[in-house]
Amino acid sequence: MFNILYAPQVIFTLDPAQATFSKGDNLEFKCSGQGNPEPTLTLTKTETNKDLIIVQTTELTHTLTLSCTDTGVYACSGQNSQGTTEQEISIGVSCRQQLSPLFYLTHKVDPAIEAIIGETAHIDLEIYGYPEPTALTLQRLYDDTDLTSSPRHSVTYTASAAPFGAVNVTISDLVEADLTIYILTVDNGVGEALKYIFHLNQVDANEDALNIAAIVIAVIAVVIIAGLVVVIIFLLKKIRGPKDRLNSKCSDPRESDPQKKQNDDQLIPLEMPTTKDTTPVSAKTAQYETIQYMTSTSGTYNSTSPQNVEAPNFYMDLEPNHATIGNYSNVSN
């Protein structure tokens, strides 16, 4: 028996089998695929390219409780080694036009639009709902006149990925009377129409020029300050160079030769002179340790000692304020 390989054959249906639904309805997607080898089935919302469910069987079912943003195109695809087969179904969930969640995050309610006399003002709204808007009107507050019929006023709708779109308002050749409050109405016949209120505020062109000039001056000031900092750093380096070289010449040469410094730092013990054997002298002719002690007594002093006596190793306190008194002699045998 032959084993014939072939790409999937996909059947995609809805339950209930209709294209338009209401918010809160339950919708079941059913998809089946036959192929050899057995295909993988995937249900995807094409606007977001988001896979809702993936199965490895020949039958796929998925249920949604519908909301406004579920409007769009859904695809069921079957894939195996022989190829991919896909079917699409579009559904719409009836929902009034509303400002998109992203617009609420990035714009103020009842915003003030800056405008300059003689130029053009632009207002853009991001909205969503199903079906698309069928009526767009622009009015001044407390005035029922529809301005969309005026050549200076334009209101247009541009669809994007369902159920989203954008409304653009343009008012050209602005005059003093245009600086007022406006009401934009967007209606698709489902529920209450969307009403968006905005107002045009005049901006002084001279004030804009002054603001631009202030910004330019600030930028120039920053550049000048940065340049001065660079120059100061350069000059400091130029001054510091000769100073560092002078310090290096005046520094202890031992710092550059650690071994020499270590040798020089070692203390060499000094050998103190010793006294040869001597004959003791009488107490009357004993050695005096200091000049101060010697000057405390006047008179003549004789010291008799052997010829082979060397001077003892001692310090004498030579104080400058003491004068010698008496005569001193050293008589050797």
Short mmCIF file of C-alpha atoms in Angstrom, two decimals:
data_model
loop_
_atom_site.label_atom_id
_atom_site.label_comp_id
_atom_site.label_asym_id
_atom_site.label_seq_id
_atom_site.Cartn_x
_atom_site.Cartn_y
_atom_site.Cartn_z
CA MET A 1 0.00 0.00 0.00
CA PHE A 2 1.33 3.43 -0.97
CA ASN A 3 1.93 6.16 1.63
CA ILE A 4 0.97 9.35 -0.20
CA LEU A 5 2.22 12.61 1.30
CA TYR A 6 0.23 15.82 0.76
CA ALA A 7 -0.21 19.33 2.19
CA PRO A 8 -3.02 20.02 4.68
CA GLN A 9 -6.58 20.75 3.58
CA VAL A 10 -8.10 23.27 6.02
CA ILE A 11 -11.75 24.00 6.78
CA PHE A 12 -12.39 27.10 8.94
CA THR A 13 -15.86 27.93 10.31
CA LEU A 14 -17.58 30.03 12.99
CA ASP A 15 -20.35 29.22 15.41
CA PRO A 16 -22.63 31.08 15.07
CA ALA A 17 -21.98 31.47 11.34
CA GLN A 18 -22.21 35.25 10.98
CA ALA A 19 -19.88 38.21 10.43
CA THR A 20 -21.17 40.82 12.89
CA PHE A 21 -21.47 40.38 16.62
CA SER A 22 -22.28 42.41 19.69
CA LYS A 23 -20.02 43.16 22.60
CA GLY A 24 -20.18 40.28 25.11
CA ASP A 25 -21.21 37.58 22.59
CA ASN A 26 -19.50 34.17 22.73
CA LEU A 27 -17.94 33.08 19.46
CA GLU A 28 -16.46 29.66 18.74
CA PHE A 29 -13.81 29.19 16.07
CA LYS A 30 -13.66 25.73 14.47
CA CYS A 31 -10.84 24.57 12.25
CA SER A 32 -10.02 21.13 10.85
CA GLY A 33 -7.08 20.02 8.78
CA GLN A 34 -6.33 16.81 6.90
CA GLY A 35 -2.88 16.03 5.55
CA ASN A 36 -0.06 13.51 5.47
CA PRO A 37 1.87 13.76 7.63
CA GLU A 38 -0.65 15.05 10.17
CA PRO A 39 -0.54 18.88 10.22
CA THR A 40 -0.15 21.40 13.02
CA LEU A 41 -3.12 23.78 13.27
CA THR A 42 -2.73 27.41 14.37
CA LEU A 43 -5.35 30.14 15.00
CA THR A 44 -4.00 33.70 14.58
CA LYS A 45 -5.35 37.29 14.71
CA THR A 46 -3.73 38.87 11.68
CA GLU A 47 -3.76 42.54 12.81
CA THR A 48 -1.58 41.75 15.80
CA ASN A 49 0.07 38.62 14.34
CA LYS A 50 -0.73 36.95 17.66
CA ASP A 51 -1.18 33.17 17.86
CA LEU A 52 -4.29 32.41 19.92
CA ILE A 53 -3.91 28.61 19.98
CA ILE A 54 -1.70 25.90 18.45
CA VAL A 55 -2.63 22.18 18.38
CA GLN A 56 -1.03 19.01 17.03
CA THR A 57 -4.34 17.35 16.12
CA THR A 58 -6.66 17.49 13.11
CA GLU A 59 -9.32 19.51 14.99
CA LEU A 60 -9.06 22.95 16.61
CA THR A 61 -11.68 24.85 18.61
CA HIS A 62 -11.34 28.17 20.41
CA THR A 63 -13.99 30.32 22.15
CA LEU A 64 -13.90 34.09 22.68
CA THR A 65 -16.14 36.39 24.71
CA LEU A 66 -16.06 39.32 22.33
CA SER A 67 -15.02 42.89 23.13
CA CYS A 68 -14.68 45.98 20.93
CA THR A 69 -11.04 45.29 20.08
CA ASP A 70 -11.79 41.74 18.84
CA THR A 71 -12.94 43.14 15.50
CA GLY A 72 -10.58 42.01 12.75
CA VAL A 73 -9.35 39.15 10.59
CA TYR A 74 -8.66 35.65 11.96
CA ALA A 75 -6.71 32.94 10.15
CA CYS A 76 -6.50 29.18 10.65
CA SER A 77 -3.47 27.52 9.10
CA GLY A 78 -2.43 23.89 8.74
CA GLN A 79 1.24 23.05 8.25
CA ASN A 80 3.24 19.88 7.61
CA SER A 81 6.36 18.89 5.69
CA GLN A 82 4.47 19.21 2.41
CA GLY A 83 3.38 22.82 2.87
CA THR A 84 1.01 25.26 4.58
CA THR A 85 -2.66 25.95 3.88
CA GLU A 86 -4.60 28.88 5.38
CA GLN A 87 -8.15 30.22 5.52
CA GLU A 88 -9.31 33.62 6.85
CA ILE A 89 -12.54 34.94 8.36
CA SER A 90 -13.38 38.58 9.16
CA ILE A 91 -15.62 39.49 12.07
CA GLY A 92 -16.90 42.79 13.44
CA VAL A 93 -17.96 43.57 16.99
CA SER A 94 -20.44 46.46 17.02
CA CYS A 95 -19.04 49.19 19.26
CA ARG A 96 -19.33 52.97 19.37
CA GLN A 97 -16.36 55.13 18.43
CA GLN A 98 -14.03 55.91 21.34
CA LEU A 99 -10.63 57.46 21.94
CA SER A 100 -7.95 54.78 21.89
CA PRO A 101 -6.30 53.88 25.21
CA LEU A 102 -2.94 55.05 23.85
CA PHE A 103 -4.39 58.49 23.08
CA TYR A 104 -5.58 58.86 26.67
CA LEU A 105 -2.04 58.14 27.88
CA THR A 106 -0.38 60.71 25.61
CA HIS A 107 -2.91 63.59 25.50
CA LYS A 108 -4.77 65.81 27.91
CA VAL A 109 -8.55 65.96 28.13
CA ASP A 110 -9.82 69.17 26.47
CA PRO A 111 -6.36 70.16 25.29
CA ALA A 112 -5.25 73.61 24.29
CA ILE A 113 -3.95 73.67 20.72
CA GLU A 114 -1.29 76.27 19.96
CA ALA A 115 -2.11 78.38 16.93
CA ILE A 116 -0.59 81.34 15.09
CA ILE A 117 -2.64 83.87 13.15
CA GLY A 118 -2.25 83.36 9.40
CA GLU A 119 -0.98 79.78 9.69
CA THR A 120 -2.64 76.32 9.88
CA ALA A 121 -3.71 74.36 12.98
CA HIS A 122 -3.74 70.53 13.03
CA ILE A 123 -5.54 68.23 15.47
CA ASP A 124 -5.20 64.42 15.31
CA LEU A 125 -7.29 61.87 17.24
CA GLU A 126 -6.68 58.12 17.53
CA ILE A 127 -9.99 56.27 17.84
CA TYR A 128 -11.46 52.78 17.57
CA GLY A 129 -14.91 51.26 17.05
CA TYR A 130 -17.01 49.24 14.61
CA PRO A 131 -18.26 50.05 12.07
CA GLU A 132 -16.17 52.94 10.79
CA PRO A 133 -17.50 56.48 11.37
CA THR A 134 -20.30 57.61 9.08
CA ALA A 135 -20.63 61.20 10.34
CA LEU A 136 -17.90 63.72 11.17
CA THR A 137 -18.85 67.24 12.26
CA LEU A 138 -16.91 70.24 13.59
CA GLN A 139 -18.66 73.09 15.40
CA ARG A 140 -17.79 76.08 17.52
CA LEU A 141 -19.09 75.91 21.07
CA TYR A 142 -22.62 77.36 21.32
CA ASP A 143 -22.85 77.44 17.52
CA ASP A 144 -24.63 74.67 15.58
CA THR A 145 -23.02 75.57 12.26
CA ASP A 146 -21.13 72.62 10.74
CA LEU A 147 -17.73 73.97 9.74
CA THR A 148 -16.79 70.98 7.56
CA SER A 149 -18.49 72.68 4.62
CA SER A 150 -16.03 75.60 4.86
CA PRO A 151 -12.99 75.45 2.54
CA ARG A 152 -10.76 76.47 5.47
CA HIS A 153 -11.95 73.56 7.64
CA SER A 154 -11.30 69.88 6.92
CA VAL A 155 -12.21 66.73 8.90
CA THR A 156 -11.11 63.31 7.55
CA TYR A 157 -11.01 59.71 8.80
CA THR A 158 -8.23 57.24 7.99
CA ALA A 159 -8.63 53.54 8.81
CA SER A 160 -5.74 51.51 10.16
CA ALA A 161 -5.63 47.99 11.63
CA ALA A 162 -9.25 47.19 12.54
CA PRO A 163 -10.95 48.45 14.61
CA PHE A 164 -8.55 51.42 14.90
CA GLY A 165 -8.38 54.61 12.89
CA ALA A 166 -7.54 58.31 13.08
CA VAL A 167 -9.44 61.58 12.63
CA ASN A 168 -7.56 64.64 11.38
CA VAL A 169 -8.86 68.21 11.76
CA THR A 170 -7.26 71.05 9.78
CA ILE A 171 -8.06 74.76 10.08
CA SER A 172 -6.09 76.89 7.63
CA ASP A 173 -5.42 80.65 7.27
CA LEU A 174 -6.24 81.29 10.91
CA VAL A 175 -7.92 84.56 11.87
CA GLU A 176 -8.72 86.07 15.25
CA ALA A 177 -12.23 84.59 15.24
CA ASP A 178 -10.79 81.05 14.94
CA LEU A 179 -9.26 81.29 18.42
CA THR A 180 -12.16 79.69 20.22
CA ILE A 181 -13.53 76.39 21.59
CA TYR A 182 -14.55 73.59 19.19
CA ILE A 183 -16.56 70.36 19.41
CA LEU A 184 -15.62 67.45 17.14
CA THR A 185 -18.30 64.76 16.78
CA VAL A 186 -17.51 61.25 15.48
CA ASP A 187 -20.50 58.92 14.99
CA ASN A 188 -20.79 55.39 13.57
CA GLY A 189 -24.46 54.83 14.44
CA VAL A 190 -23.71 52.57 17.43
CA GLY A 191 -24.47 53.97 20.85
CA GLU A 192 -23.52 57.51 21.82
CA ALA A 193 -21.36 59.50 19.42
CA LEU A 194 -17.84 60.49 20.42
CA LYS A 195 -17.55 64.21 21.24
CA TYR A 196 -14.10 65.73 21.62
CA ILE A 197 -13.67 69.32 22.84
CA PHE A 198 -10.56 71.39 22.16
CA HIS A 199 -9.68 75.07 21.89
CA LEU A 200 -7.17 77.09 19.93
CA ASN A 201 -4.81 79.39 21.84
CA GLN A 202 -2.81 82.05 20.07
CA VAL A 203 0.95 81.81 20.30
CA ASP A 204 2.98 84.98 19.74
CA ALA A 205 5.41 84.43 16.87
CA ASN A 206 7.82 86.89 18.49
CA GLU A 207 7.66 84.87 21.70
CA ASP A 208 8.55 81.74 19.74
CA ALA A 209 11.48 83.58 18.19
CA LEU A 210 12.65 84.72 21.62
CA ASN A 211 12.39 81.17 22.94
CA ILE A 212 14.45 79.88 20.02
CA ALA A 213 17.02 82.64 20.55
CA ALA A 214 17.24 81.78 24.25
CA ILE A 215 17.85 78.13 23.41
CA VAL A 216 20.56 79.05 20.89
CA ILE A 217 22.27 81.35 23.43
CA ALA A 218 22.15 78.64 26.08
CA VAL A 219 23.74 76.14 23.69
CA ILE A 220 26.50 78.62 22.77
CA ALA A 221 27.15 79.33 26.46
CA VAL A 222 27.52 75.62 27.18
CA VAL A 223 29.97 75.25 24.30
CA ILE A 224 32.03 78.24 25.50
CA ILE A 225 32.16 76.94 29.07
CA ALA A 226 33.23 73.52 27.85
CA GLY A 227 35.96 75.15 25.75
CA LEU A 228 37.22 77.15 28.73
CA VAL A 229 37.38 74.02 30.85
CA VAL A 230 39.47 72.29 28.17
CA VAL A 231 41.84 75.30 27.93
CA ILE A 232 42.26 75.47 31.72
CA ILE A 233 43.05 71.76 31.92
CA PHE A 234 45.60 72.16 29.10
CA LEU A 235 47.30 75.11 30.83
CA LEU A 236 47.42 73.28 34.15
CA LYS A 237 49.15 70.38 32.45
CA LYS A 238 51.65 72.75 30.80
CA ILE A 239 52.44 74.37 34.18
CA ARG A 240 52.60 71.09 36.04
CA GLY A 241 55.11 69.56 33.58
CA PRO A 242 58.18 71.75 34.46
CA LYS A 243 57.24 71.62 38.14
CA ASP A 244 57.22 67.82 38.10
CA ARG A 245 60.58 67.75 36.34
CA LEU A 246 62.05 70.17 38.93
CA ASN A 247 60.72 68.04 41.76
CA SER A 248 62.25 64.97 40.22
CA LYS A 249 65.68 66.69 40.06
CA CYS A 250 65.46 67.85 43.69
CA SER A 251 64.26 64.56 45.03
CA ASP A 252 66.48 62.14 46.97
CA PRO A 253 68.32 60.00 44.39
CA ARG A 254 68.02 57.09 46.78
CA GLU A 255 64.27 57.02 46.05
CA SER A 256 65.04 55.75 42.55
CA ASP A 257 67.44 53.08 43.91
CA PRO A 258 65.66 51.10 46.65
CA GLN A 259 68.72 48.89 47.27
CA LYS A 260 70.97 51.87 47.83
CA LYS A 261 68.43 53.50 50.09
CA GLN A 262 68.18 50.31 52.14
CA ASN A 263 71.96 50.14 52.54
CA ASP A 264 72.21 53.82 53.51
CA ASP A 265 69.46 53.50 56.04
CA GLN A 266 71.27 50.77 57.93
CA LEU A 267 72.99 52.16 61.04
CA ILE A 268 76.73 51.42 61.35
CA PRO A 269 77.62 51.00 65.05
CA LEU A 270 80.39 53.30 66.24
CA GLU A 271 83.11 51.93 68.50
CA MET A 272 83.63 54.18 71.47
CA PRO A 273 87.27 54.82 72.63
CA THR A 274 88.37 53.03 75.77
CA THR A 275 90.48 54.24 78.65
CA LYS A 276 93.85 52.61 79.37
CA ASP A 277 94.73 51.42 82.82
CA THR A 278 95.48 54.38 84.99
CA THR A 279 96.40 55.11 88.51
CA PRO A 280 93.45 56.55 90.44
CA VAL A 281 93.77 60.17 91.20
CA SER A 282 92.94 61.77 94.46
CA ALA A 283 89.46 62.96 95.12
CA LYS A 284 90.83 66.45 95.38
CA THR A 285 92.08 66.45 91.79
CA ALA A 286 89.22 64.45 90.24
CA GLN A 287 87.83 65.08 86.72
CA TYR A 288 84.99 67.56 86.35
CA GLU A 289 82.10 66.70 84.12
CA THR A 290 80.95 70.19 83.22
CA ILE A 291 82.24 73.74 83.05
CA GLN A 292 79.28 74.76 85.20
CA TYR A 293 80.51 72.48 87.98
CA MET A 294 84.06 73.72 87.64
CA THR A 295 83.02 77.35 87.86
CA SER A 296 81.12 76.76 91.04
CA THR A 297 84.43 76.86 93.01
CA SER A 298 87.24 79.38 92.53
CA GLY A 299 90.93 78.71 93.08
CA THR A 300 93.76 76.80 91.56
CA TYR A 301 93.36 73.13 90.77
CA ASN A 302 96.11 70.69 89.96
CA SER A 303 95.55 67.30 88.48
CA THR A 304 98.28 64.73 88.68
CA SER A 305 97.89 61.69 86.44
CA PRO A 306 100.14 59.24 84.70
CA GLN A 307 101.48 60.11 81.28
CA ASN A 308 99.76 57.17 79.68
CA VAL A 309 96.25 58.37 80.57
CA GLU A 310 94.02 59.15 77.55
CA ALA A 311 91.17 61.60 77.68
CA PRO A 312 88.03 59.94 78.95
CA ASN A 313 85.03 59.71 76.62
CA PHE A 314 82.46 62.16 78.02
CA TYR A 315 80.44 65.22 77.02
CA MET A 316 80.98 68.62 78.60
CA ASP A 317 78.05 70.87 78.99
CA LEU A 318 79.39 74.08 77.42
CA GLU A 319 76.89 76.68 78.35
CA PRO A 320 77.59 80.07 76.77
CA ASN A 321 76.51 82.11 79.76
CA HIS A 322 79.18 80.78 82.13
CA ALA A 323 82.63 82.36 82.39
CA THR A 324 85.63 80.55 83.73
CA ILE A 325 86.83 81.44 87.21
CA GLY A 326 90.32 80.62 88.50
CA ASN A 327 93.37 79.04 86.91
CA TYR A 328 93.43 75.47 85.73
CA SER A 329 96.48 73.40 84.87
CA ASN A 330 97.24 69.82 84.09
CA VAL A 331 100.54 68.56 85.51
CA SER A 332 101.66 65.20 84.24
CA ASN A 333 104.34 63.08 85.78
#
